[in-house]
């Protein structure tokens, strides 16, 4: 893209020798922003450093130690947009990242930027990119992926532009890569048929059926706690996950499956990986995460777990009340009546079913807040399924949790922050499914 190679090649094959049209840009000394600092993003950074580029990365879930080892600076999304000359996308497509690069992002991007997307088409709002190109805010784009594949080749507004390079999703489409995938499949089948652990298994409980039935509600709890904790992370990553099990069995509790489900909850919404019992620890290590488990003996012998908690090693949270006294994002839960519940967020006691979307507010303990927030949600046609308020002490701060069937608009969330007494507000999801 920087040297206009596809366009220059097409020009020569059309019988032209037109050097002036294809004046390029030098990479050395330029700044590259990588969005999504997983396995691929890390490798892109390594190669970009070799080309003499300065490299920034935006990934709220990446390890700062891993980035620093590569000489990469982790920054906020807004900083990455405003600081880089080149922008390379490597994040998964999730509800959070869908259309992340829309009109608002392009309004913040450094004028004259170039953008490359070899990740997922839905991460870029194609209409917004077209407007940015027409305004020359973005001067070039290179797209290997599209929202609809294949796109309408005749009508798609980006494909025919001279400032856009398009390829038909060729990212992993090499002879060597295809042969490698075929070999991995065959090796995985041989390992499975030989009774060995297969690290590529999509669903590998490897736990006797009776234990699986006993652990079922705790499996859902473990995944829900992982999802809840990571959804509260803001801009900066974390390098460690601490899991505490309070159980009558103490150290005798087999936590392999529970640990895997916590890792699944943490990783699956922020990466493209399929996490299971076999590969969970490997995926965590590859992402630079340290997993610490603590066993506390408590309760009687009639239950598997009395409670379970997950703490992420960061205090950079979208909801400051979720940070505990040790400056970590902290969530705790238990199983009651066969159903998993979230029982603590930060230092606040709560009782929330591990399912659905939750709107959280931190507020001063005073009258009128519940009604004010409820009216704003009703105006936005957001249905409320439940509402609870937890406070540290009378006349002090409290947090309110509201179960919602759909997410409020950004305008509604902004209006909630203006309700007298409300300090902060956020929405997070704990949607989990039964383990099969």
XYZ file of C-alpha atoms in Angstrom:
436
model
C 0.000 0.000 0.000
C 2.738 2.472 0.949
C 4.474 2.030 -2.419
C 1.319 1.671 -4.595
C 2.572 -1.650 -5.955
C -0.770 -3.112 -7.146
C -1.697 0.096 -8.951
C 1.758 0.467 -10.522
C 1.686 -3.156 -11.700
C -1.743 -2.689 -13.304
C -0.536 0.524 -14.957
C 2.512 -1.110 -16.550
C 0.453 -4.042 -17.795
C -1.821 -1.485 -19.421
C 1.227 -0.246 -21.395
C 2.128 2.813 -19.284
C 5.317 4.038 -17.620
C 3.891 6.530 -15.124
C 6.237 7.038 -12.178
C 4.869 10.376 -10.991
C 1.397 8.993 -10.283
C 2.735 6.404 -7.872
C 4.829 8.465 -5.477
C 4.998 6.361 -2.320
C 5.563 6.763 1.408
C 8.535 5.523 3.447
C 7.789 3.281 6.424
C 10.981 3.965 8.393
C 10.384 6.617 11.019
C 6.599 6.386 10.731
C 4.279 5.318 13.564
C 2.173 2.182 13.299
C -0.846 1.611 15.564
C -1.824 -2.021 16.025
C -5.376 -2.644 17.216
C -5.473 -6.054 18.911
C -2.155 -7.190 20.384
C -2.642 -10.932 20.276
C -0.555 -13.488 18.392
C -0.911 -11.841 14.970
C -0.615 -8.299 16.296
C 2.585 -9.277 18.127
C 4.124 -10.683 14.946
C 3.140 -7.590 12.957
C 4.813 -5.438 15.612
C 7.999 -7.497 15.418
C 8.198 -7.026 11.652
C 7.303 -3.328 11.831
C 10.104 -2.728 14.330
C 12.453 -4.364 11.836
C 11.327 -1.832 9.233
C 12.285 1.017 11.548
C 8.748 1.978 12.600
C 7.589 3.231 15.969
C 4.846 0.888 17.195
C 1.850 1.620 19.420
C -0.804 -0.908 20.360
C -4.368 -0.629 21.576
C -5.655 -3.718 23.377
C -7.443 -3.300 26.725
C -6.667 -6.926 27.573
C -3.005 -7.189 26.555
C -0.126 -7.702 28.949
C 2.003 -4.576 29.359
C 5.027 -6.806 30.049
C 4.560 -8.600 26.708
C 4.266 -5.278 24.884
C 7.298 -3.794 26.615
C 9.392 -6.843 25.704
C 8.741 -6.046 22.037
C 9.366 -2.317 22.488
C 5.685 -1.553 21.957
C 3.771 1.077 23.914
C 0.205 0.246 24.965
C -2.039 3.298 24.557
C -5.721 4.204 24.602
C -7.878 3.945 21.495
C -8.078 7.716 21.094
C -4.302 8.084 21.460
C -3.649 5.394 18.862
C -5.970 7.096 16.381
C -4.434 10.517 16.874
C -0.785 9.447 16.945
C -0.237 6.937 14.127
C 0.443 7.246 10.413
C -0.527 3.621 9.709
C -3.322 1.691 11.426
C -3.403 -2.122 11.283
C -6.443 -4.009 12.626
C -6.100 -7.392 14.335
C -8.960 -7.598 16.832
C -11.792 -10.165 16.845
C -15.292 -9.197 15.750
C -17.410 -8.858 18.894
C -20.374 -6.663 19.873
C -17.801 -4.238 21.318
C -15.577 -4.065 18.211
C -18.342 -4.126 15.571
C -18.128 -0.842 13.612
C -15.466 0.358 16.046
C -13.964 2.297 13.156
C -16.952 4.476 12.362
C -17.487 8.183 11.824
C -16.466 9.041 15.385
C -13.183 7.132 15.158
C -12.372 8.689 11.787
C -13.051 12.122 13.260
C -10.208 11.469 15.730
C -7.750 9.788 13.358
C -4.622 11.658 12.308
C -5.221 13.356 8.913
C -3.343 11.563 6.129
C -3.618 8.157 7.792
C -3.451 4.818 6.039
C -5.487 1.863 7.340
C -5.098 -1.887 6.819
C -7.759 -4.452 7.743
C -6.873 -8.118 7.494
C -8.921 -9.094 10.556
C -12.725 -8.867 10.214
C -14.818 -6.767 7.840
C -17.380 -5.757 10.447
C -14.789 -3.923 12.538
C -14.866 -1.087 9.987
C -18.042 0.770 9.065
C -17.517 0.699 5.298
C -19.680 3.767 4.736
C -17.684 5.718 7.310
C -14.419 4.642 5.678
C -15.711 5.852 2.302
C -16.520 9.247 3.798
C -13.069 9.435 5.417
C -11.403 8.638 2.075
C -13.464 11.228 0.227
C -12.513 13.827 2.833
C -8.841 12.745 2.514
C -8.675 12.195 6.264
C -7.658 8.659 5.305
C -5.509 8.732 2.169
C -5.264 4.981 1.544
C -6.868 1.752 2.699
C -5.960 -1.889 2.172
C -8.784 -4.378 2.784
C -8.540 -8.161 2.789
C -11.916 -8.603 4.517
C -15.386 -7.167 3.998
C -18.674 -7.038 5.867
C -20.293 -9.305 3.257
C -18.090 -11.867 1.541
C -17.950 -11.969 -1.339
C -19.013 -8.320 -1.648
C -20.963 -6.994 -4.607
C -17.954 -6.478 -6.864
C -19.783 -4.173 -9.274
C -21.614 -1.986 -6.774
C -19.347 -1.865 -3.704
C -18.199 1.772 -3.383
C -14.716 0.954 -2.044
C -13.591 -1.707 -4.504
C -13.262 0.513 -7.563
C -11.333 3.315 -5.847
C -7.683 3.852 -6.778
C -6.835 4.672 -3.140
C -8.113 1.297 -1.881
C -6.309 -2.024 -2.340
C -8.660 -5.017 -2.205
C -7.889 -8.728 -1.931
C -10.381 -11.639 -1.586
C -9.646 -12.679 2.033
C -6.190 -14.112 1.344
C -4.759 -13.625 4.838
C -4.046 -17.282 5.602
C -4.448 -18.531 2.062
C -1.002 -19.859 1.203
C 0.057 -23.336 0.128
C 2.100 -23.775 3.292
C -0.722 -22.605 5.566
C -3.276 -24.912 3.922
C -0.891 -27.871 4.167
C -0.219 -26.981 7.800
C -3.921 -26.955 8.666
C -4.408 -30.344 6.978
C -1.500 -31.835 8.928
C -2.786 -30.404 12.220
C -6.203 -31.964 11.632
C -4.716 -35.390 10.893
C -2.360 -35.224 13.878
C -5.224 -34.159 16.165
C -7.371 -37.103 15.024
C -4.483 -39.542 15.559
C -3.846 -38.154 19.045
C -7.512 -38.359 19.978
C -7.863 -41.932 18.696
C -4.709 -42.869 20.626
C -6.276 -41.596 23.849
C -3.907 -38.635 24.183
C -4.837 -35.077 25.089
C -5.502 -33.057 21.948
C -4.692 -29.359 22.307
C -6.893 -28.491 19.300
C -10.061 -30.108 20.627
C -13.076 -27.821 20.349
C -14.852 -29.385 23.314
C -12.820 -31.628 25.582
C -14.209 -31.944 29.112
C -12.009 -34.962 29.977
C -13.960 -35.271 33.224
C -16.079 -38.254 34.354
C -19.803 -37.764 33.809
C -20.676 -37.869 37.511
C -18.176 -35.129 38.308
C -19.401 -33.115 35.320
C -22.972 -33.249 36.642
C -21.813 -32.215 40.115
C -19.801 -29.279 38.768
C -22.393 -28.086 36.225
C -23.661 -24.947 38.020
C -20.125 -24.082 39.161
C -18.882 -24.354 35.569
C -21.420 -21.711 34.550
C -20.410 -19.609 37.564
C -16.704 -19.825 36.653
C -17.273 -18.698 33.065
C -19.650 -15.948 34.195
C -17.122 -14.573 36.683
C -14.461 -14.490 33.964
C -16.795 -12.652 31.581
C -17.917 -10.215 34.261
C -14.368 -9.362 35.331
C -12.963 -8.772 31.846
C -15.988 -6.712 30.789
C -15.068 -4.204 33.495
C -11.547 -3.576 32.131
C -11.084 -0.171 30.525
C -7.973 0.763 28.475
C -4.980 -0.942 30.040
C -4.292 -4.653 30.176
C -3.517 -7.089 32.950
C -0.893 -9.810 33.307
C -2.385 -11.971 36.044
C -5.662 -13.642 37.005
C -6.172 -14.721 40.610
C -8.853 -17.364 41.266
C -9.899 -18.207 44.816
C -11.948 -21.317 45.628
C -13.671 -21.578 49.011
C -14.595 -25.242 49.418
C -15.026 -27.898 52.088
C -12.576 -29.990 50.067
C -9.739 -27.476 50.280
C -6.757 -28.561 48.193
C -8.534 -31.804 47.264
C -10.885 -29.948 44.907
C -10.050 -30.685 41.255
C -10.093 -27.203 39.749
C -8.872 -27.938 36.203
C -12.270 -27.518 34.624
C -13.205 -24.497 36.732
C -9.894 -22.793 35.924
C -10.400 -23.494 32.215
C -13.875 -21.980 32.324
C -12.602 -18.810 34.023
C -9.971 -18.483 31.283
C -12.685 -19.158 28.689
C -14.817 -16.366 30.133
C -11.871 -13.972 30.112
C -10.479 -14.786 26.663
C -13.282 -15.787 24.336
C -14.830 -12.340 23.957
C -11.453 -10.640 23.442
C -9.855 -13.150 21.046
C -10.770 -15.590 18.296
C -9.711 -18.626 20.337
C -11.978 -21.508 21.289
C -11.055 -22.276 24.888
C -11.429 -25.688 26.551
C -9.962 -27.771 29.364
C -7.025 -28.908 27.257
C -5.856 -25.634 25.728
C -6.874 -23.065 28.377
C -3.544 -22.903 30.198
C -1.617 -22.829 26.900
C -3.723 -19.958 25.545
C -3.266 -18.027 28.788
C 0.514 -18.495 28.626
C 0.611 -17.454 24.976
C -1.136 -14.220 25.947
C 1.352 -13.608 28.748
C -1.171 -14.228 31.548
C -0.168 -15.647 34.917
C -2.844 -17.748 36.616
C -2.791 -17.962 40.414
C -5.125 -20.288 42.308
C -5.853 -20.122 46.031
C -7.779 -22.832 47.923
C -9.589 -21.902 51.136
C -11.227 -24.620 53.218
C -14.712 -23.511 54.270
C -18.260 -24.815 54.630
C -19.521 -28.338 55.247
C -19.006 -31.444 53.150
C -22.303 -31.224 51.307
C -21.299 -28.713 48.656
C -18.538 -28.433 46.092
C -17.889 -24.704 46.549
C -19.161 -22.202 49.056
C -17.884 -19.322 46.894
C -15.459 -18.482 44.118
C -13.776 -15.231 43.097
C -11.820 -13.865 40.145
C -9.455 -10.890 40.381
C -7.636 -9.255 37.470
C -4.326 -7.536 38.148
C -5.358 -4.027 37.117
C -7.184 -1.083 38.667
C -7.995 0.472 35.280
C -11.722 -0.252 35.286
C -14.719 1.142 33.431
C -16.441 1.084 36.833
C -14.206 2.233 39.670
C -16.391 0.568 42.316
C -15.322 -2.804 40.858
C -11.769 -2.219 42.155
C -11.157 -3.725 45.591
C -8.853 -2.609 48.384
C -5.900 -4.407 46.773
C -6.373 -2.307 43.595
C -7.617 -5.183 41.449
C -10.851 -5.681 39.516
C -12.662 -8.172 41.724
C -15.845 -10.240 41.347
C -17.136 -13.050 43.547
C -19.960 -15.522 43.178
C -21.673 -18.599 44.541
C -24.269 -21.194 43.590
C -27.610 -21.055 45.401
C -30.524 -23.362 44.622
C -28.554 -24.791 41.724
C -28.208 -21.357 40.086
C -25.019 -19.233 39.859
C -25.075 -15.714 41.332
C -22.659 -12.812 41.426
C -22.311 -11.875 45.102
C -19.630 -9.186 45.161
C -18.251 -6.495 42.858
C -15.176 -4.747 44.220
C -15.957 -4.141 47.897
C -19.751 -4.109 47.428
C -22.055 -7.034 48.185
C -24.599 -7.764 45.452
C -26.896 -10.618 44.433
C -27.145 -10.880 40.647
C -28.008 -13.872 38.515
C -25.128 -14.751 36.171
C -27.086 -14.068 32.986
C -28.121 -11.137 30.837
C -26.960 -7.532 30.668
C -26.524 -5.423 33.787
C -26.505 -1.639 34.141
C -24.407 -0.570 37.126
C -24.380 2.826 38.773
C -22.284 4.122 41.648
C -24.161 6.780 43.559
C -24.586 8.641 46.801
C -27.087 6.962 49.095
C -29.988 9.417 48.734
C -33.629 9.363 47.598
C -34.740 9.961 44.011
C -31.978 8.180 42.122
C -33.871 4.957 41.440
C -36.811 6.839 39.972
C -34.637 9.153 37.912
C -32.642 6.326 36.332
C -35.784 4.248 35.800
C -37.523 7.074 33.950
C -34.561 7.558 31.605
C -34.460 3.846 30.776
C -38.209 3.769 30.183
C -37.921 6.781 27.859
C -35.273 4.848 25.884
C -37.665 1.831 25.803
C -35.226 -0.308 27.789
C -37.096 -3.020 29.675
C -36.004 -3.636 33.289
C -36.044 -7.207 34.631
C -34.837 -6.477 38.190
C -33.156 -3.832 40.318
C -31.082 -4.094 43.491
C -29.159 -1.540 45.567
C -26.147 -2.348 47.739
C -24.441 0.112 50.033
C -21.366 0.047 52.216
C -23.115 1.955 55.045
C -26.076 4.266 55.553
C -25.736 7.723 53.962
C -22.595 6.655 52.103
C -22.023 5.491 48.538
C -23.966 2.572 47.033
C -24.084 0.688 43.781
C -27.295 -0.099 41.944
C -27.606 -3.051 39.570
C -30.409 -3.069 37.011
C -31.149 -6.054 34.814
C -31.900 -4.842 31.275
C -33.174 -6.642 28.169
C -31.380 -4.275 25.752
C -28.535 -1.805 26.020
C -29.366 1.889 26.522
C -28.228 4.410 23.949
C -25.095 6.453 24.542
C -27.298 9.526 25.081
C -29.248 7.725 27.810
C -26.065 6.621 29.580
C -24.818 10.203 29.446
C -28.153 11.444 30.842
C -27.938 8.934 33.718
C -24.594 10.427 34.782
C -26.392 13.770 35.161
C -28.998 12.392 37.595
C -28.243 14.111 40.924
C -26.269 11.722 43.116
C -25.037 9.403 40.331
C -21.238 9.245 40.208
C -20.643 6.765 37.363
C -22.483 4.268 35.180
C -21.566 1.331 32.967
C -23.169 -1.652 31.231
C -21.642 -5.103 31.294
C -22.743 -8.520 30.142
C -22.618 -11.825 31.962
C -24.309 -13.891 29.246
C -23.167 -17.514 29.553
C -24.530 -20.783 28.252
C -24.725 -24.224 29.791
C -21.495 -26.186 29.350
C -21.814 -29.082 26.908
